[in-house]
mmCIF file of C-alpha atoms in Angstrom:
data_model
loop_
_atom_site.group_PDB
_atom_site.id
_atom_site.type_symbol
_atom_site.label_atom_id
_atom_site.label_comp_id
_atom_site.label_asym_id
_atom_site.label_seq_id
_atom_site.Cartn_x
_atom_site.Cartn_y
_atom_site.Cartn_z
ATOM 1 C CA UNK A 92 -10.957 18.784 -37.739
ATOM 2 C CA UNK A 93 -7.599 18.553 -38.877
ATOM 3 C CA UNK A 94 -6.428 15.154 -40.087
ATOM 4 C CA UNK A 95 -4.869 13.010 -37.949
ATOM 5 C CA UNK A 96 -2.652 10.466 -39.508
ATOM 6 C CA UNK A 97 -3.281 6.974 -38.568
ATOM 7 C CA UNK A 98 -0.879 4.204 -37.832
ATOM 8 C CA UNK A 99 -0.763 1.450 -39.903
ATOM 9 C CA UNK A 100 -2.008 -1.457 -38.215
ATOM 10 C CA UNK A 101 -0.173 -5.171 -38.237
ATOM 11 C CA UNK A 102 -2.017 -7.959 -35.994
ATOM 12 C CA UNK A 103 0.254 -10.698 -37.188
ATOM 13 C CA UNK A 104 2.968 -8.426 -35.148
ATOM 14 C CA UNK A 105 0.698 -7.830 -32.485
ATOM 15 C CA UNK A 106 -0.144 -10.990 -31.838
ATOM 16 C CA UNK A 107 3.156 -12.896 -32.221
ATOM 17 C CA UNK A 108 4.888 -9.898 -29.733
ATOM 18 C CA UNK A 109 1.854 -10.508 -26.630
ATOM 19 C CA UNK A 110 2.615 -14.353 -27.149
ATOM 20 C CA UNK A 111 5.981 -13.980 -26.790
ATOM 21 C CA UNK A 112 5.569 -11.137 -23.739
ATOM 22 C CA UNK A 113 2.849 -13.309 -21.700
ATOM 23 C CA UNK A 114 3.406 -16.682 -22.451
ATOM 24 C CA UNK A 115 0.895 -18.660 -20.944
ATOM 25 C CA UNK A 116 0.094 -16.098 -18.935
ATOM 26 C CA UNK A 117 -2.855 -14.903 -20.376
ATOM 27 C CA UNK A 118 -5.003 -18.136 -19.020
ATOM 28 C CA UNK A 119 -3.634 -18.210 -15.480
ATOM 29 C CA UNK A 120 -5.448 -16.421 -12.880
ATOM 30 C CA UNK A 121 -4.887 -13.079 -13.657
ATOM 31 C CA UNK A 122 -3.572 -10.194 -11.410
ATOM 32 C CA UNK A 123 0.329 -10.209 -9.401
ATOM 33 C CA UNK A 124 0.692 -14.248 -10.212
ATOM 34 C CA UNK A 125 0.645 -13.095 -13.378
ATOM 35 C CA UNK A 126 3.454 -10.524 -13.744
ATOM 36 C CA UNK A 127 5.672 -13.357 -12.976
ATOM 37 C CA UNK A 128 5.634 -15.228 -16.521
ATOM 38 C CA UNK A 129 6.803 -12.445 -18.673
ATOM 39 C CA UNK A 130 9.488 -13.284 -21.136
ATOM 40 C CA UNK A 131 12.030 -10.247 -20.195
ATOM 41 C CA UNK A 132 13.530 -9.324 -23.853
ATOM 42 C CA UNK A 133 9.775 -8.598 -24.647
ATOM 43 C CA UNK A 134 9.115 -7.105 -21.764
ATOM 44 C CA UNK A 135 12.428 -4.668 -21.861
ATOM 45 C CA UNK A 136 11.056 -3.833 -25.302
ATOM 46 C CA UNK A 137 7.550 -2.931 -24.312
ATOM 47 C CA UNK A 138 8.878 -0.518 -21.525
ATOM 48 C CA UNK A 139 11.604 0.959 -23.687
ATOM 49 C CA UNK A 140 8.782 1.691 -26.370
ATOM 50 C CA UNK A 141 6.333 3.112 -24.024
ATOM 51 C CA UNK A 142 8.555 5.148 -22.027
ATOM 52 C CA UNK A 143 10.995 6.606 -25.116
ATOM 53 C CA UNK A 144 7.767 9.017 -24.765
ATOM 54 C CA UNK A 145 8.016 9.999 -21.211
ATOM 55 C CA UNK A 146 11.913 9.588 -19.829
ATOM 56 C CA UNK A 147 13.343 13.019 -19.103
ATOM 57 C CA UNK A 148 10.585 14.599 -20.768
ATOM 58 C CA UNK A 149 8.516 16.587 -17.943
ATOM 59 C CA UNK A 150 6.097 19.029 -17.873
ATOM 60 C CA UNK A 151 8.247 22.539 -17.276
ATOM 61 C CA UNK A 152 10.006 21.349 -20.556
ATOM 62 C CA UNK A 153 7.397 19.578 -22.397
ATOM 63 C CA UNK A 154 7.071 21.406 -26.065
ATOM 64 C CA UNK A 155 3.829 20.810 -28.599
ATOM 65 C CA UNK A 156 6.384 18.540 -30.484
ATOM 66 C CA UNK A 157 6.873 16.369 -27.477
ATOM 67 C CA UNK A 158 2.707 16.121 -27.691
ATOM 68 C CA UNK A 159 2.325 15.582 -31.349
ATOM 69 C CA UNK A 160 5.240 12.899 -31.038
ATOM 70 C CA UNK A 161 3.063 10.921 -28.660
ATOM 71 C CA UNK A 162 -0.141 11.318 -30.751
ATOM 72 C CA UNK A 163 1.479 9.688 -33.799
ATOM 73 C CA UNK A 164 1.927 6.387 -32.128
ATOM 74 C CA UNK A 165 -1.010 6.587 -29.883
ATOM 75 C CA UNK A 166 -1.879 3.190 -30.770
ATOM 76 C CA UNK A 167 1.618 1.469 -30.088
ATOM 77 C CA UNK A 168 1.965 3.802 -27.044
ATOM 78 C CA UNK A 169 -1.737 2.568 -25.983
ATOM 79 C CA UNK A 170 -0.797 -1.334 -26.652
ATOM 80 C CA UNK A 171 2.355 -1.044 -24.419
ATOM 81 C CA UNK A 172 0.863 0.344 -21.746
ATOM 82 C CA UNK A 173 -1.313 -2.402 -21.630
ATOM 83 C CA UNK A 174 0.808 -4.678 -22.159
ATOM 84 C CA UNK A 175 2.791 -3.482 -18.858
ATOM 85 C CA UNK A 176 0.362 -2.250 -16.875
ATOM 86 C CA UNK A 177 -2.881 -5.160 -17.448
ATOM 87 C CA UNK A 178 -1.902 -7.060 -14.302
ATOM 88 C CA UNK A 179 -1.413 -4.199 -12.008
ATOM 89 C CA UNK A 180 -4.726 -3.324 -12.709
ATOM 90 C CA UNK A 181 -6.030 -6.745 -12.207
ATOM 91 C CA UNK A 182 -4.222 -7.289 -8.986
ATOM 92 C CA UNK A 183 -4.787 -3.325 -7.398
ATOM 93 C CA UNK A 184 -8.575 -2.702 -8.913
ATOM 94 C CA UNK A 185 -10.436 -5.425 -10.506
ATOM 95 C CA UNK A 186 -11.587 -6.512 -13.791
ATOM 96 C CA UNK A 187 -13.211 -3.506 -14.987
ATOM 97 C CA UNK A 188 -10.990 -0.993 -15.345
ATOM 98 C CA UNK A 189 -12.114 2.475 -14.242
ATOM 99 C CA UNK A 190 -13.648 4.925 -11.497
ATOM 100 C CA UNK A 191 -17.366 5.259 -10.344
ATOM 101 C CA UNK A 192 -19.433 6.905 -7.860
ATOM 102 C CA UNK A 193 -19.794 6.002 -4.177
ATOM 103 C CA UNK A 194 -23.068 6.236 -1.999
ATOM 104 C CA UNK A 195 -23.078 6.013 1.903
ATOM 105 C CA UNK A 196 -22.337 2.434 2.718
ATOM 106 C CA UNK A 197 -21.430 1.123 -0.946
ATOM 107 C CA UNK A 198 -18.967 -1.446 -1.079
ATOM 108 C CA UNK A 199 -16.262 -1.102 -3.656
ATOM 109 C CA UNK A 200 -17.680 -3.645 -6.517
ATOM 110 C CA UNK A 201 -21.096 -2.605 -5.670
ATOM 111 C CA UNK A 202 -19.769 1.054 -6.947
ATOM 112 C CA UNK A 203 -18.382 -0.077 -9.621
ATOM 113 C CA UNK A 204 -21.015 -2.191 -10.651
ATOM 114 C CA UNK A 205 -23.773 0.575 -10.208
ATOM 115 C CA UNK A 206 -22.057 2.560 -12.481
ATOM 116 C CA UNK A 207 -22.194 0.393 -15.434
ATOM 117 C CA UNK A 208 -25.650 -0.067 -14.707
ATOM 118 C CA UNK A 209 -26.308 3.491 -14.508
ATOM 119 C CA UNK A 210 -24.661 4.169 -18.252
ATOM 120 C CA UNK A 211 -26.684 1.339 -19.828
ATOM 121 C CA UNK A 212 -29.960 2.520 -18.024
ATOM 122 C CA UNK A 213 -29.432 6.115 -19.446
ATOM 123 C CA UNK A 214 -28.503 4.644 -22.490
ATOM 124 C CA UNK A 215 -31.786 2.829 -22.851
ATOM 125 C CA UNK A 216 -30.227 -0.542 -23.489
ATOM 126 C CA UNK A 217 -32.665 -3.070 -23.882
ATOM 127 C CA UNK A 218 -32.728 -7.355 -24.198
ATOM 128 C CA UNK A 219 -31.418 -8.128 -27.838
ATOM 129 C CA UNK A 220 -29.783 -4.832 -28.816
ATOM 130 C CA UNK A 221 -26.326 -5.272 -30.588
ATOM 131 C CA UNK A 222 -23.462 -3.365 -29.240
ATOM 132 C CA UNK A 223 -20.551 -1.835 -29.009
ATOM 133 C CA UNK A 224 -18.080 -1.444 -25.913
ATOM 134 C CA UNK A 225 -15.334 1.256 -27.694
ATOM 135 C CA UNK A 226 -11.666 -0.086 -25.767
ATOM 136 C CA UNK A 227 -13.340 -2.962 -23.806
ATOM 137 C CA UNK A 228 -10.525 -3.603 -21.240
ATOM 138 C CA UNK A 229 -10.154 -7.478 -20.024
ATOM 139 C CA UNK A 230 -14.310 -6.986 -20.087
ATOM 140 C CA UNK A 231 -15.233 -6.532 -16.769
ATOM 141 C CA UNK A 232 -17.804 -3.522 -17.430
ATOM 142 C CA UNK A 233 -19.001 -5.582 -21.095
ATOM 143 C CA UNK A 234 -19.887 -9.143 -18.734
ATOM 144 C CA UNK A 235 -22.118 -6.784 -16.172
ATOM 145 C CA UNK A 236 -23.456 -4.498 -18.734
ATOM 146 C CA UNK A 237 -24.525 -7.946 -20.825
ATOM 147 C CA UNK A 238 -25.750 -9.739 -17.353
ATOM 148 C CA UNK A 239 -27.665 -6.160 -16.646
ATOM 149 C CA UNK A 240 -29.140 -5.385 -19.929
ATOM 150 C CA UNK A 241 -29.500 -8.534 -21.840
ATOM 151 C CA UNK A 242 -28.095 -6.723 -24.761
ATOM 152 C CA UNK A 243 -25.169 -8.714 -26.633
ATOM 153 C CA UNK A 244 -22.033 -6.869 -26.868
ATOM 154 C CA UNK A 245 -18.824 -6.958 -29.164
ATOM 155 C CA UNK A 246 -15.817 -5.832 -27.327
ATOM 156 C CA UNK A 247 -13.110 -3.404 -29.628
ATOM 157 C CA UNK A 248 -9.558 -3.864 -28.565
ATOM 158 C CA UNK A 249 -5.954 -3.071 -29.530
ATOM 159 C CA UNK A 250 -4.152 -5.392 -27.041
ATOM 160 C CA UNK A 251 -4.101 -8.735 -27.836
ATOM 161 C CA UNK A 252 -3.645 -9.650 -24.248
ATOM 162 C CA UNK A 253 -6.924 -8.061 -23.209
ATOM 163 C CA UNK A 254 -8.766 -9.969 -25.769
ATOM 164 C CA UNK A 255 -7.724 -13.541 -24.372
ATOM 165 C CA UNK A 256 -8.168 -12.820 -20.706
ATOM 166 C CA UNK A 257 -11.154 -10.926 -21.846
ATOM 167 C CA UNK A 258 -12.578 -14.150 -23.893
ATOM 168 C CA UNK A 259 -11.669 -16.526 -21.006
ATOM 169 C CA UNK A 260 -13.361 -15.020 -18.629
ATOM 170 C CA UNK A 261 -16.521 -14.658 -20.450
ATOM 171 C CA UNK A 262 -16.412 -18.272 -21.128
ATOM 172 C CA UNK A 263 -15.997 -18.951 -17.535
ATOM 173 C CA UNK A 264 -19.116 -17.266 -16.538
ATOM 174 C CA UNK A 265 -21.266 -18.951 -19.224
ATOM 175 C CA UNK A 266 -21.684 -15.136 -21.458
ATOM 176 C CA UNK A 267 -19.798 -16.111 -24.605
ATOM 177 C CA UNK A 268 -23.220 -16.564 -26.470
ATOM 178 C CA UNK A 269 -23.306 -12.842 -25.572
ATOM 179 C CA UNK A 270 -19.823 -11.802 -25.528
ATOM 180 C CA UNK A 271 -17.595 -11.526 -28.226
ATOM 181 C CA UNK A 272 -14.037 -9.602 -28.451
ATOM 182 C CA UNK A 273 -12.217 -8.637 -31.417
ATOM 183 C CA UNK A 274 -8.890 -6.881 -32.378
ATOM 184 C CA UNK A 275 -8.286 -3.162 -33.512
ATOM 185 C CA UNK A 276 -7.502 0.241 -33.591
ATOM 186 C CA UNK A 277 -10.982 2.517 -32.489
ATOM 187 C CA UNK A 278 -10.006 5.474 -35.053
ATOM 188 C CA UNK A 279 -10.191 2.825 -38.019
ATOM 189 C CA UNK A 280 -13.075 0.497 -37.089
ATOM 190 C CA UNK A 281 -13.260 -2.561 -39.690
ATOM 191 C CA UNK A 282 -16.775 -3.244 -38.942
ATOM 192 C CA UNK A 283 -19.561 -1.617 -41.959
ATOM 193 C CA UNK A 284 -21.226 1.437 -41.174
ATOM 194 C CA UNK A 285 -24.645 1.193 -39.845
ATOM 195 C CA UNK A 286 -23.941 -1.843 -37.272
ATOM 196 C CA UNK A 287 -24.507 -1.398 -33.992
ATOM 197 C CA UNK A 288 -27.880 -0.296 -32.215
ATOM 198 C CA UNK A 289 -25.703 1.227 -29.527
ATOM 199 C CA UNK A 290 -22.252 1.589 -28.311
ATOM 200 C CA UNK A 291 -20.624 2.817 -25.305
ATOM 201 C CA UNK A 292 -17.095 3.905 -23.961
ATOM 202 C CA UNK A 293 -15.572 3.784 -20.245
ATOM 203 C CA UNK A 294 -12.996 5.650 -19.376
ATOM 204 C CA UNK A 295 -11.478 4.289 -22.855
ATOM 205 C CA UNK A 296 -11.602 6.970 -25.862
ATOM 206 C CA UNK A 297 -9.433 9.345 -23.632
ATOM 207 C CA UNK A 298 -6.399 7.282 -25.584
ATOM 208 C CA UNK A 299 -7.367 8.610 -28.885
ATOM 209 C CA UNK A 300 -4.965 11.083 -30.340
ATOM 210 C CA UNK A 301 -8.398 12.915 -31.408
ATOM 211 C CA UNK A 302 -11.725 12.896 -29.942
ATOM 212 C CA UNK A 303 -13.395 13.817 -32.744
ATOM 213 C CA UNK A 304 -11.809 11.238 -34.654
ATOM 214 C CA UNK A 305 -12.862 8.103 -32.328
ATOM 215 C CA UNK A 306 -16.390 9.841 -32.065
ATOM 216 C CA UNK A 307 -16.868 10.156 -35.762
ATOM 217 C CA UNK A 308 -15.854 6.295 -36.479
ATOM 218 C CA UNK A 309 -18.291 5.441 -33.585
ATOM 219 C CA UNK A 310 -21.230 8.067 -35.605
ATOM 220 C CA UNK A 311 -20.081 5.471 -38.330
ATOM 221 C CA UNK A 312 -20.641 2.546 -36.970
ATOM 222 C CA UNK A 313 -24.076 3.130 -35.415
ATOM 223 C CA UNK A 314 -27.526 2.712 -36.928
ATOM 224 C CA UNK A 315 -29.688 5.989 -37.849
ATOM 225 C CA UNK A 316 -31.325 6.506 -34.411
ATOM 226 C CA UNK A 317 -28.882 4.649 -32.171
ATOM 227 C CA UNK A 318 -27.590 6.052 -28.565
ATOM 228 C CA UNK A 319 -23.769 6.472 -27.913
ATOM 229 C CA UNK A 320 -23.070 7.201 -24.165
ATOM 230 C CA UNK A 321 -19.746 7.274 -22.986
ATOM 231 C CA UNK A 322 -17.889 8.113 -19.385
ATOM 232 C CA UNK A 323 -15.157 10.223 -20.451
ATOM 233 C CA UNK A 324 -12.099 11.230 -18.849
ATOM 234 C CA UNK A 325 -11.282 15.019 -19.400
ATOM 235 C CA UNK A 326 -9.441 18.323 -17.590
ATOM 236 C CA UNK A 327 -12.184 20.797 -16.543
ATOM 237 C CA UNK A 328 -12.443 24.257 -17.804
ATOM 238 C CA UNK A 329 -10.441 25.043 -14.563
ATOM 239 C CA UNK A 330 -7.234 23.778 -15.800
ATOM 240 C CA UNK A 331 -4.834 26.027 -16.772
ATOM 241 C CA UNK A 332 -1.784 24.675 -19.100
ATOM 242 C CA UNK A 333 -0.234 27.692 -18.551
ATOM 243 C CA UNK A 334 0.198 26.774 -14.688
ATOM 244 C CA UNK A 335 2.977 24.132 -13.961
ATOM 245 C CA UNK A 336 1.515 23.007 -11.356
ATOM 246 C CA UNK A 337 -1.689 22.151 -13.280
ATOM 247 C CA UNK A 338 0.649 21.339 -16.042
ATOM 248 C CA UNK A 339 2.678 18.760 -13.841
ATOM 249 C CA UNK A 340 -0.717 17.131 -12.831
ATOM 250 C CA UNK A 341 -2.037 16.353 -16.390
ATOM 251 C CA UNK A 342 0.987 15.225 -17.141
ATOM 252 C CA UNK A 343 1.546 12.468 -14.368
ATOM 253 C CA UNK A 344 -2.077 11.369 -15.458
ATOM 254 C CA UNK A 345 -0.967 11.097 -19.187
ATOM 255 C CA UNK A 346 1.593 9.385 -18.460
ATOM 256 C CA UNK A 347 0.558 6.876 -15.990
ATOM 257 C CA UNK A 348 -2.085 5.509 -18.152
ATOM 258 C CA UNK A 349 -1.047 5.335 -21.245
ATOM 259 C CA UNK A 350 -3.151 8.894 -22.666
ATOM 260 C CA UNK A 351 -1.237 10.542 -26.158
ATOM 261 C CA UNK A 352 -3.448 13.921 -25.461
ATOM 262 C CA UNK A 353 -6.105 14.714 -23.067
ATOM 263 C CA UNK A 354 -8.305 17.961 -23.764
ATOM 264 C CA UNK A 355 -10.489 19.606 -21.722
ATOM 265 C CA UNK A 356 -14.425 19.641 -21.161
ATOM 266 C CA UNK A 357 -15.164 21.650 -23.334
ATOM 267 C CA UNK A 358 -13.039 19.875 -26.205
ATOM 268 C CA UNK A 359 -14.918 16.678 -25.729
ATOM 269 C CA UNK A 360 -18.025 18.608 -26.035
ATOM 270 C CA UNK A 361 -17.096 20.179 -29.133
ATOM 271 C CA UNK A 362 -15.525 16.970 -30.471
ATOM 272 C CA UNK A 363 -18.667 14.727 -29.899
ATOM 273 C CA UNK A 364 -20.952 17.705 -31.574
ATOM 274 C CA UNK A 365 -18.440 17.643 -34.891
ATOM 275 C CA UNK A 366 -19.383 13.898 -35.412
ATOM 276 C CA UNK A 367 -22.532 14.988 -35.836
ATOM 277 C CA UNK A 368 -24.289 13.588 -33.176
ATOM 278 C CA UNK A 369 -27.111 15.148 -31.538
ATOM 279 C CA UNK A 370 -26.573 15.775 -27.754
ATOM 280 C CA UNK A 371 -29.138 14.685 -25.654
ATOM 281 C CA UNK A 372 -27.522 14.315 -21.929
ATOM 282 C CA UNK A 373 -24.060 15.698 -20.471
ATOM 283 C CA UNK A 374 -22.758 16.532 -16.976
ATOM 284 C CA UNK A 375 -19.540 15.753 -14.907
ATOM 285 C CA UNK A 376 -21.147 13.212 -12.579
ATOM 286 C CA UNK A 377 -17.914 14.004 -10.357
ATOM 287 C CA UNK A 378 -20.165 17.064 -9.103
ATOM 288 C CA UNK A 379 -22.717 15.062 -7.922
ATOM 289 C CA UNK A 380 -22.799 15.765 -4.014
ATOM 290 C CA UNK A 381 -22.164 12.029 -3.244
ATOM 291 C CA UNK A 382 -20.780 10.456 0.401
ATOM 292 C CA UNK A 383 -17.269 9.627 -1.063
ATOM 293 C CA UNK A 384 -15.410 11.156 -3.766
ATOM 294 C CA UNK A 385 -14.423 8.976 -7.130
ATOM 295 C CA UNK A 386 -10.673 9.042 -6.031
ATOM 296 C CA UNK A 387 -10.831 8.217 -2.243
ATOM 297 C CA UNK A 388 -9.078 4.432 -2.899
ATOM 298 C CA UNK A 389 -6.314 6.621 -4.251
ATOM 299 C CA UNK A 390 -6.320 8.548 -1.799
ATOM 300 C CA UNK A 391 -5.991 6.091 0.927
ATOM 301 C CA UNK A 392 -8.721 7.093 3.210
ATOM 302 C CA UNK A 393 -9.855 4.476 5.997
ATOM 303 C CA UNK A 394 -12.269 6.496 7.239
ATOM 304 C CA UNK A 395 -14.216 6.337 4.185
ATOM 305 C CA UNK A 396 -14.390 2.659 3.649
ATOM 306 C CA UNK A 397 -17.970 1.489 2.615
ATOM 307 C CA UNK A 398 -17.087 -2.407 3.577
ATOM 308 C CA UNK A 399 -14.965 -4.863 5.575
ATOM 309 C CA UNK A 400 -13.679 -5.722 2.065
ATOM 310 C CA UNK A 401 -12.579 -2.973 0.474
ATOM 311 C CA UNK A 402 -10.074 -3.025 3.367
ATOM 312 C CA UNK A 403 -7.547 -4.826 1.138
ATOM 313 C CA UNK A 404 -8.331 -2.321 -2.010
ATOM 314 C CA UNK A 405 -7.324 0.869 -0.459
ATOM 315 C CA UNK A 406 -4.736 -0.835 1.784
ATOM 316 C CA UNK A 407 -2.806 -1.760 -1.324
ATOM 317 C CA UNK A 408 -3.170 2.370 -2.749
ATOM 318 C CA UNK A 409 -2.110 3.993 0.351
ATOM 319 C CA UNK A 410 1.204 5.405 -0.084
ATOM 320 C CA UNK A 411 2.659 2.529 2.607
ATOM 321 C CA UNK A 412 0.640 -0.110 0.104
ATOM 322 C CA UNK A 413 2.275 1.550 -3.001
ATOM 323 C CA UNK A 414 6.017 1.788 -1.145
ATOM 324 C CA UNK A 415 5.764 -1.794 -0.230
ATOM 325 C CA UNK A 416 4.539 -2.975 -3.440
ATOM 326 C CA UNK A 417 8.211 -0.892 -5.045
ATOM 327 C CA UNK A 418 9.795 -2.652 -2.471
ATOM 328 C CA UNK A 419 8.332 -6.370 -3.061
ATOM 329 C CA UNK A 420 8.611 -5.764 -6.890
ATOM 330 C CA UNK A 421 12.186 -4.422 -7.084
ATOM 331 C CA UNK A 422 13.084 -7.552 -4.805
ATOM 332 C CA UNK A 423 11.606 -9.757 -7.392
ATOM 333 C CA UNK A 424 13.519 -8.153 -10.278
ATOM 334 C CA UNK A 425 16.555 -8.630 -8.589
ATOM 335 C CA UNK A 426 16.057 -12.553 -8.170
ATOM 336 C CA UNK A 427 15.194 -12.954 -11.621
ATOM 337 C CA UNK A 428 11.360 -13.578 -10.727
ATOM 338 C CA UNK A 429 10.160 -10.746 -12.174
ATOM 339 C CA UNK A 430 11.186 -9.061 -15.586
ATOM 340 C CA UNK A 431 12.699 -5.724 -15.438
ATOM 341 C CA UNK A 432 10.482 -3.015 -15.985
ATOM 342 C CA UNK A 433 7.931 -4.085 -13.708
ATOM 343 C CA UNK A 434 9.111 -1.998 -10.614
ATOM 344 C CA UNK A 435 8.751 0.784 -13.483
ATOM 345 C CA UNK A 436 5.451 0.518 -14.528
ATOM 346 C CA UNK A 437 4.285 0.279 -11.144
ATOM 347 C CA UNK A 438 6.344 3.722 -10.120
ATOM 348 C CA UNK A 439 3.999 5.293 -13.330
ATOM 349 C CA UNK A 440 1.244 4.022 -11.995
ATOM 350 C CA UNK A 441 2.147 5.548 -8.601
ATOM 351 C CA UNK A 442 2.651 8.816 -9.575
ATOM 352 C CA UNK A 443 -0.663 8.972 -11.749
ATOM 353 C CA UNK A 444 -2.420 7.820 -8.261
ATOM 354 C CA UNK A 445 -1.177 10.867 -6.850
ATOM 355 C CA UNK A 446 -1.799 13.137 -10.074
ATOM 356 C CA UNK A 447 -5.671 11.828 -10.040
ATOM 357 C CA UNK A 448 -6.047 12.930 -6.733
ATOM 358 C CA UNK A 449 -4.695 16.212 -6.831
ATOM 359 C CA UNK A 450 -6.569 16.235 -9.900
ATOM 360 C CA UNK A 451 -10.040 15.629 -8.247
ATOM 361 C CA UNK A 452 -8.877 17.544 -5.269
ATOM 362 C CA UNK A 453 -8.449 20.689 -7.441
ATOM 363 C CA UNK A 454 -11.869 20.085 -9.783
ATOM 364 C CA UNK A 455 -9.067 20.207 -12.563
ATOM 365 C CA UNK A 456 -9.816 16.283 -13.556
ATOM 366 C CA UNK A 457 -12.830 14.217 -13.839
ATOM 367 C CA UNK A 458 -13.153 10.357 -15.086
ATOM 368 C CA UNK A 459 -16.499 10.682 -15.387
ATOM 369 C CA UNK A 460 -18.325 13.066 -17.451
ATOM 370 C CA UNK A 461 -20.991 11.815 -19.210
ATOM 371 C CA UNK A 462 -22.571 12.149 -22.541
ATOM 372 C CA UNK A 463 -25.362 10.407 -24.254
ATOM 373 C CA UNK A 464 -25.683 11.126 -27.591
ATOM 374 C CA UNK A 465 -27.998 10.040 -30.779
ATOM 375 C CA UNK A 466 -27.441 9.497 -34.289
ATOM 376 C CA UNK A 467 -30.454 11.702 -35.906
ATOM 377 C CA UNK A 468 -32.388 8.857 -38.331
#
């Protein structure tokens, strides 16, 4: 592997930027109520930071340099994009922050929740094991997987923002003996090698500039014998840079959420073999014939609605729940209510809907393949 150069990392400046960006904001109740208490000089700075990487730079004139430019500030260009895009998520998806599986009659959180459950089963993770969750969101996925499991988990994060909502809510439901959530960048863990007995990603180490880089500091971390499995997002062997099409569909992922460089399957496959772990279990669950496919609450499809409930999830991604939300948004940055930008993020988020779907349409994306992989003793 070639070495990729690291950003220096500053948590006095992280943390004094989210307090100033979120205010209070942090302990209210999470989701649209929250986009309303930004502070909007640090909010025009987090959207002028994160988007100095995308503005006027599409795919049919996107250049290697363009790519390498993003890599060397993947962490700053990961932060940001939290920082913006955090309460969106909250308000449009949930607390755990990424795609799953649907079977006939599965409600939305029953989904997701299954396939938490599903990576700790295959894991192996048992009552009492320490471990690892590699970019733990506001630890939606770490509170199930720790309810599930019994297994005590630290949660590894860049954004301080994550970390307090993250640490509230754990508190809230009585896990913090089992929860804990700490600052920093995944391709320079702080913690001593040989730590963990396991650790798992979601849908997280796609923001590493390098996969082999975040898999060897995870290799690191682990104990001789102990299981990594992650869910990872990755283009198929279908995709074709070379087709802009294809090209303008990675692209409008990447960029609506927050990804420096993502590789293809075979990449991650390589990348997680060059650690030197051994490979025990992979396959793009996205294959799996299920009765809905991952993306349908993108897609905005009624007619494949497991419960009365997730009504209100796929209402809000339909294209007429997106427009409306540009609408209600850009009306609230005109009053003053909310801080300019926000229409913004939400129009990236828009268009990565619509790349994710093409994406799983065409079998030229999947958020889901999984690996499980050991650490030989």
């Amino acid at each position: 592997m070639a070495p990729i150069a690291l950003e220096p990392e500053d948590h006095s400046r992280d943390a004094a930027f989210a307090k100033a960006l979120h205010g209070k904001s942090a302990s209210g109740r999470g989701g649209f109520m929250s986009m309303m208490g930004k502070d909007p000089v640090a909010q025009k700075a987090a959207v002028d930071e994160y988007f100095k990487h995308w503005d006027n730079k599409d795919a049919g004139t996107e250049t290697q340099e363009t790519r390498e430019a993003r890599k060397a500030e993947y962490a700053t260009l990961t932060r940001h994009y939290y920082n913006l895009a955090t309460d969106l998520y909250e308000y449009g998806w949930g607390a755990s922050f990424h795609f799953c599986r649907f079977a006939y009659g599965e409600s939305f959180n029953q989904a997701i929740a299954r396939h938490e459950h599903y990576l700790a089963h295959i894991m192996g993770l048992k009552d009492g094991m320490k471990v690892l969750d590699v970019g733990c969101g506001v630890g939606g996925p770490a509170r199930e997987i720790a309810k599930f499991a019994g297994v005590n988990i630290v949660g590894l994060n860049n954004n301080d923002y994550q970390i307090e909502r993250a640490t509230r809510y754990a508190a809230k439901e009585g896990l913090s003996s089992q929860l804990s959530f700490t600052k920093g960048d995944f391709m320079q863990m702080s913690f001593p090698a040989n730590t963990f007995d396991a650790v798992y990603a979601i849908e997280a180490t796609v923001h590493a500039p390098s996969l082999e880089g975040v898999y060897s500091q995870i290799f690191r971390v682990l104990k001789p014998g102990g299981v990594f499995g992650v869910y990872e997002w990755l283009m198929t062997d279908a995709y074709d840079n070379d087709n802009p099409e294809q090209r303008e569909i990675r692209l409008g992922i990447e960029q609506g959420d927050g990804i420096s460089n993502m590789v293809r399957i075979s990449e991650g496959l390589a990348a997680i073999k060059a650690a030197g772990f051994v490979l025990e279990h992979h396959e793009d669950l996205a294959d799996r014939p299920d009765a809905r496919p991952w993306y349908y609450p993108l897609a905005g499809d009624f007619r494949m609605i497991g419960s009365f409930g997730d009504i209100f999830t796929v209402a809000r991604m339909t294209k007429l729940g997106r427009g409306a939300i540009h609408q209600f948004v850009g009306l609230l940055e005109r009053v003053g209510i909310a801080s300019k930008g926000t229409q913004k993020t939400a129009d990236s988020l828009a268009r990565a809907a619509d790349a994710l779907v093409a994406g799983g349409e065409q079998k030229l994306f999947t958020p889901m393949y999984l690996m499980v992989a050991r650490k030989p003793r």
